[in-house]
CSV table of C-alpha atoms in Angstrom, one decimal:
chain,number,residue,atom,x,y,z
A,1,LEU,CA,32.2,16.8,57.3
A,2,ARG,CA,34.5,19.4,55.8
A,3,SER,CA,36.3,20.0,59.2
A,4,ILE,CA,36.8,16.3,59.7
A,5,GLU,CA,38.2,16.0,56.1
A,6,ALA,CA,40.4,19.0,56.7
A,7,GLU,CA,41.8,17.5,59.9
A,8,SER,CA,42.5,14.3,58.1
A,9,ARG,CA,44.6,16.1,55.5
A,10,SER,CA,46.4,18.3,58.0
A,11,PRO,CA,49.7,16.6,59.2
A,12,SER,CA,49.9,18.9,62.3
A,13,GLN,CA,46.6,17.9,63.8
A,14,GLY,CA,45.4,14.7,65.3
A,15,SER,CA,45.4,12.8,68.5
A,16,ALA,CA,48.4,11.0,69.9
A,17,SER,CA,46.4,7.8,70.3
A,18,VAL,CA,44.5,7.9,67.0
A,19,PRO,CA,46.5,8.4,63.8
A,20,THR,CA,45.5,11.4,61.7
A,21,GLN,CA,44.3,9.3,58.8
A,22,GLN,CA,41.6,7.8,61.0
A,23,LEU,CA,39.9,11.1,61.5
A,24,SER,CA,38.3,10.9,58.0
A,25,TRP,CA,34.9,9.4,57.6
A,26,ARG,CA,36.3,7.5,54.6
A,27,THR,CA,38.1,5.1,56.9
A,28,LEU,CA,34.7,3.9,58.1
A,29,TYR,CA,34.5,1.9,54.9
A,30,THR,CA,37.0,-0.6,56.2
A,31,GLY,CA,34.6,-1.4,59.1
A,32,THR,CA,37.0,-1.2,62.0
A,33,LEU,CA,38.9,1.9,63.0
A,34,LEU,CA,40.9,0.4,65.9
A,35,PRO,CA,42.0,-3.2,66.5
A,36,MET,CA,40.2,-5.2,69.2
A,37,ASP,CA,41.7,-5.1,72.6
A,38,PRO,CA,43.1,-8.6,73.5
A,39,ALA,CA,42.7,-7.8,77.2
A,40,VAL,CA,38.9,-7.6,76.6
A,41,CYS,CA,38.3,-9.7,73.5
A,42,GLY,CA,40.9,-12.5,74.0
A,43,PRO,CA,42.5,-14.2,71.0
A,44,LEU,CA,39.8,-13.2,68.4
A,45,LYS,CA,41.0,-12.4,65.0
A,46,ALA,CA,40.2,-9.0,63.5
A,47,VAL,CA,37.1,-8.6,61.5
A,48,PRO,CA,37.9,-9.8,57.9
A,49,PRO,CA,37.1,-7.5,54.9
A,50,LEU,CA,33.4,-7.3,54.5
A,51,PRO,CA,32.0,-8.6,51.2
A,52,ASN,CA,30.0,-6.2,49.0
A,53,PRO,CA,27.1,-6.9,48.9
A,54,PHE,CA,26.8,-8.3,52.4
A,55,THR,CA,24.2,-11.0,52.9
A,56,LEU,CA,23.4,-11.3,56.6
A,57,THR,CA,22.2,-14.9,56.6
A,58,SER,CA,25.1,-16.4,54.6
A,59,ASP,CA,28.1,-14.1,55.2
A,60,THR,CA,27.7,-13.7,59.0
A,61,PRO,CA,28.4,-17.3,60.0
A,62,GLU,CA,31.4,-17.5,57.6
A,63,LEU,CA,33.0,-14.3,58.9
A,64,VAL,CA,32.4,-15.3,62.6
A,65,GLN,CA,34.1,-18.6,61.9
A,66,GLN,CA,37.1,-16.8,60.4
A,67,MET,CA,37.3,-14.6,63.5
A,68,LEU,CA,37.2,-17.6,65.8
A,69,ALA,CA,39.6,-19.8,63.9
A,70,ASP,CA,42.4,-19.5,66.5
A,71,LEU,CA,40.1,-20.9,69.2
A,72,PRO,CA,39.0,-24.5,69.7
A,73,GLU,CA,35.4,-25.0,68.6
A,74,ALA,CA,34.5,-26.3,72.0
A,75,VAL,CA,35.0,-22.9,73.7
A,76,TRP,CA,33.2,-20.8,71.1
A,77,ASP,CA,30.0,-20.8,73.1
A,78,LYS,CA,31.4,-20.9,76.7
A,79,LYS,CA,32.0,-17.9,78.9
A,80,GLN,CA,35.6,-18.1,80.3
A,81,PHE,CA,37.7,-16.5,82.9
A,82,GLN,CA,40.4,-14.3,81.4
A,83,ALA,CA,43.5,-13.5,83.4
A,84,PRO,CA,44.4,-9.8,83.6
A,85,GLU,CA,47.6,-8.7,81.7
A,86,ALA,CA,50.4,-6.8,83.4
A,87,VAL,CA,51.0,-3.2,82.3
A,88,ALA,CA,54.6,-2.6,81.2
A,89,ASN,CA,56.7,-0.3,83.5
A,90,PHE,CA,54.0,-0.4,86.2
A,91,PRO,CA,54.7,-3.3,88.6
A,92,GLY,CA,51.6,-4.7,90.2
A,93,LEU,CA,49.3,-2.9,87.8
A,94,CYS,CA,47.2,-5.1,85.5
A,95,ARG,CA,44.5,-4.4,83.0
A,96,GLY,CA,41.7,-6.6,81.8
A,97,PRO,CA,38.6,-8.1,83.4
A,98,GLY,CA,40.4,-8.9,86.6
A,99,GLY,CA,39.7,-12.7,86.5
A,100,LEU,CA,36.0,-12.2,86.3
A,101,LEU,CA,33.8,-14.4,84.2
A,102,ALA,CA,33.4,-12.8,80.8
A,103,GLY,CA,30.1,-11.2,80.0
A,104,GLU,CA,30.0,-12.7,76.5
A,105,THR,CA,31.1,-15.9,74.8
A,106,PRO,CA,33.8,-15.7,72.1
A,107,ARG,CA,31.1,-16.2,69.5
A,108,GLN,CA,29.1,-13.2,70.9
A,109,LEU,CA,32.2,-11.0,70.9
A,110,ALA,CA,32.9,-11.9,67.3
A,111,GLN,CA,29.2,-11.2,66.4
A,112,ASN,CA,29.4,-7.8,68.2
A,113,ALA,CA,32.6,-6.8,66.4
A,114,LEU,CA,31.1,-7.8,63.1
A,115,GLY,CA,28.0,-5.8,63.9
A,116,ALA,CA,30.1,-2.8,64.8
A,117,ALA,CA,32.0,-3.1,61.5
A,118,LEU,CA,28.7,-3.3,59.5
A,119,LEU,CA,27.4,-0.2,61.3
A,120,ASN,CA,30.6,1.6,60.5
A,121,ARG,CA,30.2,0.7,56.9
A,122,LEU,CA,26.6,1.9,56.9
A,123,CYS,CA,27.7,5.2,58.5
A,124,ALA,CA,30.3,5.6,55.8
A,125,ASN,CA,27.7,5.1,53.2
A,126,VAL,CA,25.5,7.9,54.7
A,127,LEU,CA,28.4,10.2,55.1
A,128,SER,CA,29.6,9.7,51.6
A,129,GLY,CA,26.1,10.6,50.4
A,130,LEU,CA,26.1,13.7,52.5
A,131,ALA,CA,29.6,14.6,51.3
A,132,SER,CA,28.6,14.3,47.6
A,133,SER,CA,25.4,16.3,48.2
A,134,THR,CA,27.3,19.1,49.8
A,135,ARG,CA,29.8,19.4,47.0
A,136,SER,CA,27.3,21.0,44.6
A,137,THR,CA,25.5,23.4,47.0
A,138,GLY,CA,28.0,23.9,49.8
A,139,ARG,CA,25.6,22.5,52.4
A,140,TYR,CA,23.2,19.6,52.8
A,141,GLU,CA,19.6,20.2,52.1
A,142,SER,CA,17.1,17.7,53.4
A,143,PRO,CA,14.2,16.5,51.2
A,144,LYS,CA,11.9,18.7,53.4
A,145,GLU,CA,14.0,21.7,52.8
A,146,LEU,CA,14.0,21.1,49.1
A,147,ALA,CA,10.2,20.7,49.1
A,148,ALA,CA,9.7,23.8,51.1
A,149,ALA,CA,12.0,25.8,48.8
A,150,ALA,CA,10.0,24.5,45.7
A,151,ALA,CA,6.7,25.4,47.3
A,152,TRP,CA,8.0,28.9,48.2
A,153,ALA,CA,9.2,29.4,44.7
A,154,ALA,CA,5.8,28.2,43.3
A,155,HIS,CA,4.0,30.5,45.6
A,156,HIS,CA,6.0,33.5,44.5
A,157,GLU,CA,5.5,32.6,40.8
A,158,ALA,CA,1.7,32.3,41.3
A,159,GLY,CA,1.3,35.5,43.3
């Protein structure tokens, strides 16, 4: 974690395609690190900010509807052909599904993007817990390691 945080603070490091600030685990709290690719996802809106706490049964349908707002409701559950997009400065080269029938419906794509954002948020929660536990000791110690150390100390005190 420390190396990732150090990279995120260093202005000289980072990838050309991913901004340096996105290397930090803290950006997982936002849910999405990179925008959805319109060549693959079509005209879906980005994942809206996730409520805290998130209730799966009531929040998911609302967020999916927000993501599908730019599409007519009649196509939400239909797989569609999506034309490939031309690549700038490369005549005759296109990117996208190549006119194939989409593997998912727009609703399924929105649910997948929402699921990925939730998993990113959960990963951020785990990583923030790990980061806070390493601040005091310098390294993470699992509950098993702590129990073994306590048993070892008790054994030495008794013997």
